[in-house]
């Protein structure tokens, strides 16, 4: 299985995942759904899905 790392706030596109990993759209859609469920990406309606900035978690832990 291939792995990729993207920087925080990187736009995650199903089309890009299809091309980069050579998978079908359904597979890319399932992958983005899994990433969303795991809290690794966030989706903003009208804007798209983005890699969540995990450094923001550290600030919330201190509160």
JSON list of C-alpha atoms in Angstrom, two decimals:
[
{"chain": "A", "resi": 1, "resn": "UNK", "atom": "CA", "xyz": [0.00, 0.00, 0.00]},
{"chain": "A", "resi": 2, "resn": "UNK", "atom": "CA", "xyz": [1.30, 3.43, -0.92]},
{"chain": "A", "resi": 3, "resn": "UNK", "atom": "CA", "xyz": [1.51, 6.19, 1.66]},
{"chain": "A", "resi": 4, "resn": "UNK", "atom": "CA", "xyz": [1.66, 9.91, 1.26]},
{"chain": "A", "resi": 5, "resn": "UNK", "atom": "CA", "xyz": [2.09, 12.82, 3.61]},
{"chain": "A", "resi": 6, "resn": "UNK", "atom": "CA", "xyz": [0.55, 16.17, 2.92]},
{"chain": "A", "resi": 7, "resn": "UNK", "atom": "CA", "xyz": [1.14, 19.40, 4.81]},
{"chain": "A", "resi": 8, "resn": "UNK", "atom": "CA", "xyz": [-1.51, 20.87, 7.10]},
{"chain": "A", "resi": 9, "resn": "UNK", "atom": "CA", "xyz": [-4.31, 22.68, 5.27]},
{"chain": "A", "resi": 10, "resn": "UNK", "atom": "CA", "xyz": [-3.48, 20.89, 1.99]},
{"chain": "A", "resi": 11, "resn": "UNK", "atom": "CA", "xyz": [-6.55, 20.50, -0.24]},
{"chain": "A", "resi": 12, "resn": "UNK", "atom": "CA", "xyz": [-7.49, 16.82, -0.55]},
{"chain": "A", "resi": 13, "resn": "UNK", "atom": "CA", "xyz": [-9.12, 16.13, -3.91]},
{"chain": "A", "resi": 14, "resn": "UNK", "atom": "CA", "xyz": [-10.68, 12.81, -4.89]},
{"chain": "A", "resi": 15, "resn": "UNK", "atom": "CA", "xyz": [-9.54, 13.43, -8.47]},
{"chain": "A", "resi": 16, "resn": "UNK", "atom": "CA", "xyz": [-5.97, 14.02, -7.26]},
{"chain": "A", "resi": 17, "resn": "UNK", "atom": "CA", "xyz": [-6.05, 10.82, -5.18]},
{"chain": "A", "resi": 18, "resn": "UNK", "atom": "CA", "xyz": [-7.33, 8.87, -8.21]},
{"chain": "A", "resi": 19, "resn": "UNK", "atom": "CA", "xyz": [-4.45, 10.08, -10.33]},
{"chain": "A", "resi": 20, "resn": "UNK", "atom": "CA", "xyz": [-1.72, 9.90, -7.70]},
{"chain": "A", "resi": 21, "resn": "UNK", "atom": "CA", "xyz": [-2.53, 6.38, -6.51]},
{"chain": "A", "resi": 22, "resn": "UNK", "atom": "CA", "xyz": [-4.09, 4.93, -9.66]},
{"chain": "A", "resi": 23, "resn": "UNK", "atom": "CA", "xyz": [-7.38, 4.03, -7.99]},
{"chain": "A", "resi": 24, "resn": "UNK", "atom": "CA", "xyz": [-11.04, 4.32, -8.97]},
{"chain": "A", "resi": 25, "resn": "UNK", "atom": "CA", "xyz": [-13.17, 7.27, -7.88]},
{"chain": "A", "resi": 26, "resn": "UNK", "atom": "CA", "xyz": [-15.13, 5.00, -5.51]},
{"chain": "A", "resi": 27, "resn": "UNK", "atom": "CA", "xyz": [-11.90, 3.99, -3.76]},
{"chain": "A", "resi": 28, "resn": "UNK", "atom": "CA", "xyz": [-10.79, 7.62, -3.45]},
{"chain": "A", "resi": 29, "resn": "UNK", "atom": "CA", "xyz": [-14.21, 8.54, -2.05]},
{"chain": "A", "resi": 30, "resn": "UNK", "atom": "CA", "xyz": [-14.01, 5.72, 0.54]},
{"chain": "A", "resi": 31, "resn": "UNK", "atom": "CA", "xyz": [-10.50, 6.86, 1.50]},
{"chain": "A", "resi": 32, "resn": "UNK", "atom": "CA", "xyz": [-11.56, 10.46, 2.06]},
{"chain": "A", "resi": 33, "resn": "UNK", "atom": "CA", "xyz": [-14.56, 9.26, 4.10]},
{"chain": "A", "resi": 34, "resn": "UNK", "atom": "CA", "xyz": [-12.23, 7.16, 6.28]},
{"chain": "A", "resi": 35, "resn": "UNK", "atom": "CA", "xyz": [-9.85, 10.10, 6.76]},
{"chain": "A", "resi": 36, "resn": "UNK", "atom": "CA", "xyz": [-12.77, 12.29, 7.76]},
{"chain": "A", "resi": 37, "resn": "UNK", "atom": "CA", "xyz": [-14.02, 9.66, 10.24]},
{"chain": "A", "resi": 38, "resn": "UNK", "atom": "CA", "xyz": [-10.54, 9.47, 11.78]},
{"chain": "A", "resi": 39, "resn": "UNK", "atom": "CA", "xyz": [-10.38, 13.26, 12.12]},
{"chain": "A", "resi": 40, "resn": "UNK", "atom": "CA", "xyz": [-7.38, 13.58, 9.83]},
{"chain": "A", "resi": 41, "resn": "UNK", "atom": "CA", "xyz": [-9.13, 15.85, 7.35]},
{"chain": "A", "resi": 42, "resn": "UNK", "atom": "CA", "xyz": [-11.87, 18.43, 7.71]},
{"chain": "A", "resi": 43, "resn": "UNK", "atom": "CA", "xyz": [-14.49, 19.33, 5.13]},
{"chain": "A", "resi": 44, "resn": "UNK", "atom": "CA", "xyz": [-15.72, 22.85, 4.61]},
{"chain": "A", "resi": 45, "resn": "UNK", "atom": "CA", "xyz": [-18.89, 23.07, 2.51]},
{"chain": "A", "resi": 46, "resn": "UNK", "atom": "CA", "xyz": [-18.27, 24.93, -0.72]},
{"chain": "A", "resi": 47, "resn": "UNK", "atom": "CA", "xyz": [-14.49, 24.82, -0.24]},
{"chain": "A", "resi": 48, "resn": "UNK", "atom": "CA", "xyz": [-13.43, 21.18, -0.07]},
{"chain": "A", "resi": 49, "resn": "UNK", "atom": "CA", "xyz": [-11.57, 18.82, 2.24]},
{"chain": "A", "resi": 50, "resn": "UNK", "atom": "CA", "xyz": [-8.30, 19.81, 3.88]},
{"chain": "A", "resi": 51, "resn": "UNK", "atom": "CA", "xyz": [-5.62, 18.10, 5.96]},
{"chain": "A", "resi": 52, "resn": "UNK", "atom": "CA", "xyz": [-6.29, 19.02, 9.57]},
{"chain": "A", "resi": 53, "resn": "UNK", "atom": "CA", "xyz": [-3.56, 21.01, 11.33]},
{"chain": "A", "resi": 54, "resn": "UNK", "atom": "CA", "xyz": [-2.61, 18.68, 14.17]},
{"chain": "A", "resi": 55, "resn": "UNK", "atom": "CA", "xyz": [-0.50, 21.38, 15.84]},
{"chain": "A", "resi": 56, "resn": "UNK", "atom": "CA", "xyz": [-3.77, 23.10, 16.77]},
{"chain": "A", "resi": 57, "resn": "UNK", "atom": "CA", "xyz": [-4.56, 20.09, 18.99]},
{"chain": "A", "resi": 58, "resn": "UNK", "atom": "CA", "xyz": [-1.65, 20.96, 21.28]},
{"chain": "A", "resi": 59, "resn": "UNK", "atom": "CA", "xyz": [-3.13, 24.39, 21.99]},
{"chain": "A", "resi": 60, "resn": "UNK", "atom": "CA", "xyz": [-6.50, 22.88, 22.86]},
{"chain": "A", "resi": 61, "resn": "UNK", "atom": "CA", "xyz": [-4.92, 20.34, 25.25]},
{"chain": "A", "resi": 62, "resn": "UNK", "atom": "CA", "xyz": [-3.51, 23.18, 27.33]},
{"chain": "A", "resi": 63, "resn": "UNK", "atom": "CA", "xyz": [-6.95, 24.71, 27.89]}
]
